[in-house]
Coordinates of C-alpha atoms in Angstrom, one line a residue:
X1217 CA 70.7 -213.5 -146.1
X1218 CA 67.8 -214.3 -144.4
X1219 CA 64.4 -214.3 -146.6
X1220 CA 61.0 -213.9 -145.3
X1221 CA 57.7 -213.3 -147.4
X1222 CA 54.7 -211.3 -146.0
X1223 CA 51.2 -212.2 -147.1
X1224 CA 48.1 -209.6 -147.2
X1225 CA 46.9 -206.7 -148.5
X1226 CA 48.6 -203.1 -148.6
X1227 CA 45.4 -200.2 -149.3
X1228 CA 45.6 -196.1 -149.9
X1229 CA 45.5 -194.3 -147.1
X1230 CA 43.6 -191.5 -147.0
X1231 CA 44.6 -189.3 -143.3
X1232 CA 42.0 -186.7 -142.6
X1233 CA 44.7 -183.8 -141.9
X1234 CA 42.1 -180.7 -141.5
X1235 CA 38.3 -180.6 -142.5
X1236 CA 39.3 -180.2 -146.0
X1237 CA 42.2 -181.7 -146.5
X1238 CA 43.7 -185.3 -147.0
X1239 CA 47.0 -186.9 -147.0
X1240 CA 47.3 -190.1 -149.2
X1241 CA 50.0 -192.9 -148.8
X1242 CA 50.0 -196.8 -148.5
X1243 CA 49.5 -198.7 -145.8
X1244 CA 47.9 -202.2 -144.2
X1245 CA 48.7 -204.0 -141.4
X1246 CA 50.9 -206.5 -142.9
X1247 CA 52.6 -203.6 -144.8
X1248 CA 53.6 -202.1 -142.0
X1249 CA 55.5 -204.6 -140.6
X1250 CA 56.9 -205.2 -143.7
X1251 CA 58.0 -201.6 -144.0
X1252 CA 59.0 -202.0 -140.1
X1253 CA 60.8 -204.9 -140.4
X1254 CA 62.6 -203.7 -143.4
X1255 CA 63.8 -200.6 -141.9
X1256 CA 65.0 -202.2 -138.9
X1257 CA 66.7 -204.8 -140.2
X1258 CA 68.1 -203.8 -143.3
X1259 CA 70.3 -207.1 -144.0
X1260 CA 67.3 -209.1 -144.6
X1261 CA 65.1 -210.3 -147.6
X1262 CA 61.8 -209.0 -147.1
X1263 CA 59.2 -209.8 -150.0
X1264 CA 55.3 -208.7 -149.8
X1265 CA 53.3 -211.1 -151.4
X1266 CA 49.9 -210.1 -152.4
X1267 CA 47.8 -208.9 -155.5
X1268 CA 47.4 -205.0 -157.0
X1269 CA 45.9 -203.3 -159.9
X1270 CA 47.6 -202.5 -163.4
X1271 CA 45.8 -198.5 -162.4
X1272 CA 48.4 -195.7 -161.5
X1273 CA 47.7 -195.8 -157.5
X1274 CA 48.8 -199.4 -158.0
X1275 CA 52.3 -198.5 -159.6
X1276 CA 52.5 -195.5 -156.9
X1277 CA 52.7 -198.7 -154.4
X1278 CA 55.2 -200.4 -156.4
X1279 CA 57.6 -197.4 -156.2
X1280 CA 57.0 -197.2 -152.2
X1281 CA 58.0 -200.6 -152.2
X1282 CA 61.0 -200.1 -153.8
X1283 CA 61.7 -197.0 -151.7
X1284 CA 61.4 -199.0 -149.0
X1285 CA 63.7 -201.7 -150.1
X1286 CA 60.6 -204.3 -149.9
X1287 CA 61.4 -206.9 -152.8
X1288 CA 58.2 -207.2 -155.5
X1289 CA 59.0 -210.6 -157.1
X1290 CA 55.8 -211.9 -155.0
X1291 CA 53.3 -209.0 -156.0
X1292 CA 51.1 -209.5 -158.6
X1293 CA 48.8 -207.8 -161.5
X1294 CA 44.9 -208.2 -161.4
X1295 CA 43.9 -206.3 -164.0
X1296 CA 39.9 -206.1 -163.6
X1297 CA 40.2 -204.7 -159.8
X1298 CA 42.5 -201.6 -157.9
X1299 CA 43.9 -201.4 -154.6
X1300 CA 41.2 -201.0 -151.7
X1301 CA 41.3 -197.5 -150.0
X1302 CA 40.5 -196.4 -146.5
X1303 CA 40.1 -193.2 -144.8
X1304 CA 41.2 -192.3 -141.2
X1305 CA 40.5 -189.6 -138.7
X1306 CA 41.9 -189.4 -135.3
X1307 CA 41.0 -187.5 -132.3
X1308 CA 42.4 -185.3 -129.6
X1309 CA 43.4 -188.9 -128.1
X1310 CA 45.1 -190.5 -130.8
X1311 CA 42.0 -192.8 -131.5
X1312 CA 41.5 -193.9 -135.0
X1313 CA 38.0 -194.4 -136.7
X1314 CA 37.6 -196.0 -140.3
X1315 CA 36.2 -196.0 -143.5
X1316 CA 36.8 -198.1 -145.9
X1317 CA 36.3 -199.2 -149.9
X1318 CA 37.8 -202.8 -150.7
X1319 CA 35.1 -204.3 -152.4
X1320 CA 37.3 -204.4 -155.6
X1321 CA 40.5 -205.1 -154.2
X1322 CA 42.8 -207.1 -156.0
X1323 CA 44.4 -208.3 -152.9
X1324 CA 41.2 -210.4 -152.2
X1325 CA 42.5 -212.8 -155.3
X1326 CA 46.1 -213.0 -154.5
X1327 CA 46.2 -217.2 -154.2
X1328 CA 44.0 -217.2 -157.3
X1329 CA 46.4 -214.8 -159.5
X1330 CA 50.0 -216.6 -158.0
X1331 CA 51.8 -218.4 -160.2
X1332 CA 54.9 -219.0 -158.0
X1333 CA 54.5 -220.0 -154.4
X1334 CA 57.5 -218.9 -152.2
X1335 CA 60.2 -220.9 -151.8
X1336 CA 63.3 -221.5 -150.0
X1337 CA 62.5 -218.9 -147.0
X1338 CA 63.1 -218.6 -143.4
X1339 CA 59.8 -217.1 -142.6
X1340 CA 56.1 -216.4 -143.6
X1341 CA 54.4 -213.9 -141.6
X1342 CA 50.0 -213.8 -142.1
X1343 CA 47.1 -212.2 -140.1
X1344 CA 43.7 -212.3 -139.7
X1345 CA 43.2 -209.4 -141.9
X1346 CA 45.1 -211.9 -144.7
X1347 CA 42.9 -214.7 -143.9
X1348 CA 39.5 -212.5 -143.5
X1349 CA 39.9 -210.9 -147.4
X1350 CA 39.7 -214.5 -149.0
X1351 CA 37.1 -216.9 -150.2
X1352 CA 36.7 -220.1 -148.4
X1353 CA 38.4 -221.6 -151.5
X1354 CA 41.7 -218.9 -151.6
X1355 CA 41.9 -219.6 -147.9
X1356 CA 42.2 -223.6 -147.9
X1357 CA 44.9 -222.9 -150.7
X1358 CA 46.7 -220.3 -148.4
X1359 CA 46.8 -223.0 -145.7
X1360 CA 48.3 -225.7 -147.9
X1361 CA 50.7 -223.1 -148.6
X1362 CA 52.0 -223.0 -145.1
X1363 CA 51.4 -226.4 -144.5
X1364 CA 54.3 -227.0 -147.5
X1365 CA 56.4 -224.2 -145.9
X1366 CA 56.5 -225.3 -142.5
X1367 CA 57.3 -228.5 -143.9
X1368 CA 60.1 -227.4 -145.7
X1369 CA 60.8 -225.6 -142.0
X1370 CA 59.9 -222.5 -142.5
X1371 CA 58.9 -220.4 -139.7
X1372 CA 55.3 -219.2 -139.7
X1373 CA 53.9 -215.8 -138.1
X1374 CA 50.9 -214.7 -137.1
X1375 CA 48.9 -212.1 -135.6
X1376 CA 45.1 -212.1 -135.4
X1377 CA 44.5 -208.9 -136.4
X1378 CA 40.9 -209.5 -135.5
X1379 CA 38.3 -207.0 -137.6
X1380 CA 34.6 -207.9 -137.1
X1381 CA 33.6 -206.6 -140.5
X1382 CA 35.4 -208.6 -142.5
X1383 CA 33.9 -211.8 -141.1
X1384 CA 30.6 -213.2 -141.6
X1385 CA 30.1 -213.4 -137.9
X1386 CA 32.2 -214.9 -134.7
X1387 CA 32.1 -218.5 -135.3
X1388 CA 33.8 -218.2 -138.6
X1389 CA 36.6 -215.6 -137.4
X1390 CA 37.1 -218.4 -134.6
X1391 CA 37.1 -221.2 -136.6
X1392 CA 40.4 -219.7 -138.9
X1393 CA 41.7 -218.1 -136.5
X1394 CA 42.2 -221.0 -134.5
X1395 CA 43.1 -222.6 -137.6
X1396 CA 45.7 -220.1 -138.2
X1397 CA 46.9 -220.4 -134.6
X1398 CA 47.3 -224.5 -134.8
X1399 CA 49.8 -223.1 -138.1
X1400 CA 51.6 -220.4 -136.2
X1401 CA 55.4 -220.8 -134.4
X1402 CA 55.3 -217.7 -133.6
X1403 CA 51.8 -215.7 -132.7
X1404 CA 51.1 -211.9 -131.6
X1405 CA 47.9 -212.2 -129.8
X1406 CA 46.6 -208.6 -128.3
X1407 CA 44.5 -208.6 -125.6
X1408 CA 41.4 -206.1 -127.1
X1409 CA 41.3 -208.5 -130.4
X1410 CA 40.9 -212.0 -127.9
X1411 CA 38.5 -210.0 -125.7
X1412 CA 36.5 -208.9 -128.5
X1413 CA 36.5 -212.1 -130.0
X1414 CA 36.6 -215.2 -127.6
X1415 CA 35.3 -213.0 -124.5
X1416 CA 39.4 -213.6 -123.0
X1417 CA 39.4 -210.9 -120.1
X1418 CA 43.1 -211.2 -119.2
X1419 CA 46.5 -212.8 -120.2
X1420 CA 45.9 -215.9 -118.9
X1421 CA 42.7 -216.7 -120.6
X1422 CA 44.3 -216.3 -123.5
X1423 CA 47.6 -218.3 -122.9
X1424 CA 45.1 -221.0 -121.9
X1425 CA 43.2 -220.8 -125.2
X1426 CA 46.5 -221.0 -127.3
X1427 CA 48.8 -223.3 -125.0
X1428 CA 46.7 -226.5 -127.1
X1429 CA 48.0 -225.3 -130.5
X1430 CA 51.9 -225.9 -129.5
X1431 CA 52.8 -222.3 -130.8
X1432 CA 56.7 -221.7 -129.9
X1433 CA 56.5 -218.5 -129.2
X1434 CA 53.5 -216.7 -128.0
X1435 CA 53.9 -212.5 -128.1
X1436 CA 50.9 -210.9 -126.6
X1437 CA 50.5 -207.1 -126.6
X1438 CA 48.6 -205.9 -123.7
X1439 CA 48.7 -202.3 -123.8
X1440 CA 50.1 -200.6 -120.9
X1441 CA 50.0 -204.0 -118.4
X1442 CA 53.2 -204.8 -120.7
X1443 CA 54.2 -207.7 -123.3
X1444 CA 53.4 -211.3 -122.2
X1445 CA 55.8 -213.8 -123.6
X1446 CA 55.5 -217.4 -123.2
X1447 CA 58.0 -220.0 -125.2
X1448 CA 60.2 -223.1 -124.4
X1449 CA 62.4 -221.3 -121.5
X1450 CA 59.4 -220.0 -119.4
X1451 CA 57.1 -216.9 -119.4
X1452 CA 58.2 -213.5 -118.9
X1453 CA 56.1 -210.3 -118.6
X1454 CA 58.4 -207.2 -120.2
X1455 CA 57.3 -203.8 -119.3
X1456 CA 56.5 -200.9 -121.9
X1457 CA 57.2 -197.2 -121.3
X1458 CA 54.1 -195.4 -121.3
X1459 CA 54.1 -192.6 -124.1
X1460 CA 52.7 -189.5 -123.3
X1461 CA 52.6 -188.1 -126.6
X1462 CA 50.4 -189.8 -128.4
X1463 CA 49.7 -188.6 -132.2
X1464 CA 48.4 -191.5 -134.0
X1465 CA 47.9 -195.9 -132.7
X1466 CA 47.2 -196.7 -136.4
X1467 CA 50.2 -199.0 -136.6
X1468 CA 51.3 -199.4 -132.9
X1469 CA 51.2 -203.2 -133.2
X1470 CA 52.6 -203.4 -136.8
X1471 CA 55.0 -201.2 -135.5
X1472 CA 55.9 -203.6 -132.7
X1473 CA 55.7 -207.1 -134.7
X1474 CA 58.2 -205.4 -137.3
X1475 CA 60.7 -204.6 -134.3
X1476 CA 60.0 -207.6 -132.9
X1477 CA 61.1 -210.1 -135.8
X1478 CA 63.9 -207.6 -136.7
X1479 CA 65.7 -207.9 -133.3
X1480 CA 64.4 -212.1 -133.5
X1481 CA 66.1 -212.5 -137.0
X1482 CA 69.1 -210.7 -135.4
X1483 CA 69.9 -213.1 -132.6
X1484 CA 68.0 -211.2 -130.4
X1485 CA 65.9 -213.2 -126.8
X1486 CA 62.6 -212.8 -126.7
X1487 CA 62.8 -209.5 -124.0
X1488 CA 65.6 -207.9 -125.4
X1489 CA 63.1 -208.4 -128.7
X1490 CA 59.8 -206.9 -126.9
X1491 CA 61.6 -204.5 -125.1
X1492 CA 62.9 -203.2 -129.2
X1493 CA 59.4 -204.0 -130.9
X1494 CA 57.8 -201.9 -127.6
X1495 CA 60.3 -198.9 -128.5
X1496 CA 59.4 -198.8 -132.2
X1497 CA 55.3 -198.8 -131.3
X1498 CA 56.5 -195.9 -129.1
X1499 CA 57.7 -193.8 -132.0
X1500 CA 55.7 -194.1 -134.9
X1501 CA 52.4 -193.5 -132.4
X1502 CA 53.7 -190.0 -131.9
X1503 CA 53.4 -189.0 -135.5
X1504 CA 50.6 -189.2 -137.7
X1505 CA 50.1 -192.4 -140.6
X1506 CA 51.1 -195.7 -140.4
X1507 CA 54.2 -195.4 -142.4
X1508 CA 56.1 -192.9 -140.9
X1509 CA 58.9 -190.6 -142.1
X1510 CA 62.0 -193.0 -142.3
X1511 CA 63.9 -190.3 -141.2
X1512 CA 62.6 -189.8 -138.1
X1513 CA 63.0 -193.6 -137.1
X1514 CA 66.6 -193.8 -138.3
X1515 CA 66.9 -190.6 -136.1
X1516 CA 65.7 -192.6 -132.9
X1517 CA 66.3 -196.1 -134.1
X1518 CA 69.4 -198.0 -134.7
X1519 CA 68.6 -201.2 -137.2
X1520 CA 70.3 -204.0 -136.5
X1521 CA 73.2 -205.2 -139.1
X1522 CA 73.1 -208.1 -141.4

């Protein structure tokens, strides 16, 4: 069995259902792959690693975990902060806008609260988001960590997930996430995040900006021009169905990293993998959350088998 380990930082979500009313689950971008990657391919060991509360929101998460199958050996207790919380409202268009509360999150001192570093596993999957949460200290420790891991050959994962807010202004996002880049085998750059970031106006600025960080496997998601893949055998450009229904994009790209490892880790090529993660996005963006029902993927979706 295959293991892999997600790092980061799973919040309440609060989704603004009328003008009164709110619907409250858990979600984060690296949770959602998790959850995504999980569902999709059930044979595998997926572990979130990252740091919670000891208050009852925080074991709420740790039974969605285990509902979803997600193992818990890597999550630990901070008893002096909570889970961060964020709020979401989306219009007519399926466009999301944010609030959030994570000054207290626990998930900000995950590398200071770890006592046991993963081990033994086939792959680590970060993102920006990950990186952004930590002090400078936290983050040099999470980069040794990979540095071990990769050693120990380990594949390493990562998307930028670039969020202005959480950084204390460009040059710093730019300086770790190039870092994290130079790390990465396999990266999920998305064409708004590299525009909004390094001022990259098209796919091959950005191929050009990552091409000097020998990443294996470059993934980028750019909307409806398609998924640009470039690796050892070439570059390829898969298409993506446009979706007219569109309910909700909150996890559209979780969505599609979590399909896309699942098919990977099942012997899958690199289109045949886009062409899967694409199909996933397509289905959780016509319901509302990040986490949807895991009915109605399993209704659309066959998982791979172990």
């Amino acid at each position: 069995m295959k293991k892999v380990v997600i790092f980061g930082e799973c919040m309440v979500e609060l989704v603004s259902t009328s003008a009164t009313d709110l619907k409250k689950s858990f979600a984060g971008d690296t949770y959602n792959t998790a959850v995504y990657l999980k569902r999709n391919a059930p044979g595998l060991s997926v572990s979130y690693l990252t740091a919670i509360g000891e208050d009852f929101l925080s074991n709420e998460l740790l039974f969605a975990m285990g509902e979803e199958q997600i193992n818990t050996d890597q999550v630990y207790r901070c008893s002096k902060r909570n889970l961060g919380l964020y709020m979401v409202r989306t219009d007519s268009h399926g466009e999301r806008t944010f609030a959030y509360w994570r000054d207290s999150s626990a998930a900000t001192q995950t590398l200071n609260v770890m006592t046991q570093a993963p081990q033994d596993i086939d792959l680590f999957y970060f993102s920006g988001i990950s990186v952004a949460i930590l002090d400078t200290a936290q983050r040099e420790k999470l980069f040794e960590l990979i540095a071990t891991l990769r050693n120990d050959g380990c594949q390493i994962v990562f998307d930028p997930n670039y969020r202005p807010r959480l950084w204390r202004d460009k040059q710093e996002a730019q300086q770790w996430m190039d870092k994290s880049y130079q790390a990465a085998d396999i990266a999920f750059p998305g064409g708004d995040d590299h525009l909004a970031l390094y001022g990259h106006t098209n796919a091959d600025d950005v191929l050009s900006h990552l091409t000097p960080f020998g990443i294996k496997e470059i993934v980028m998601k750019n909307g409806a021009v398609g998924v640009h893949i470039v690796n050892q055998e070439g570059q390829f450009i898969v298409p993506v169905q446009t979706v007219t229904n569109v309910v909700d994009t909150t996890a559209a790209g979780d969505a599609f990293n979590g399909g896309y490892l699942a098919a990977r880790l099942s012997g899958k090529n690199v289109t045949e993998s886009a062409s899967f993660g694409a199909m996933v996005a397509g289905i959780v963006i016509q319901h509302p959350g990040a986490i949807i029902p895991a009915s109605v993927l399993a209704n659309a979706v066959m998982p791979f088998s172990s």
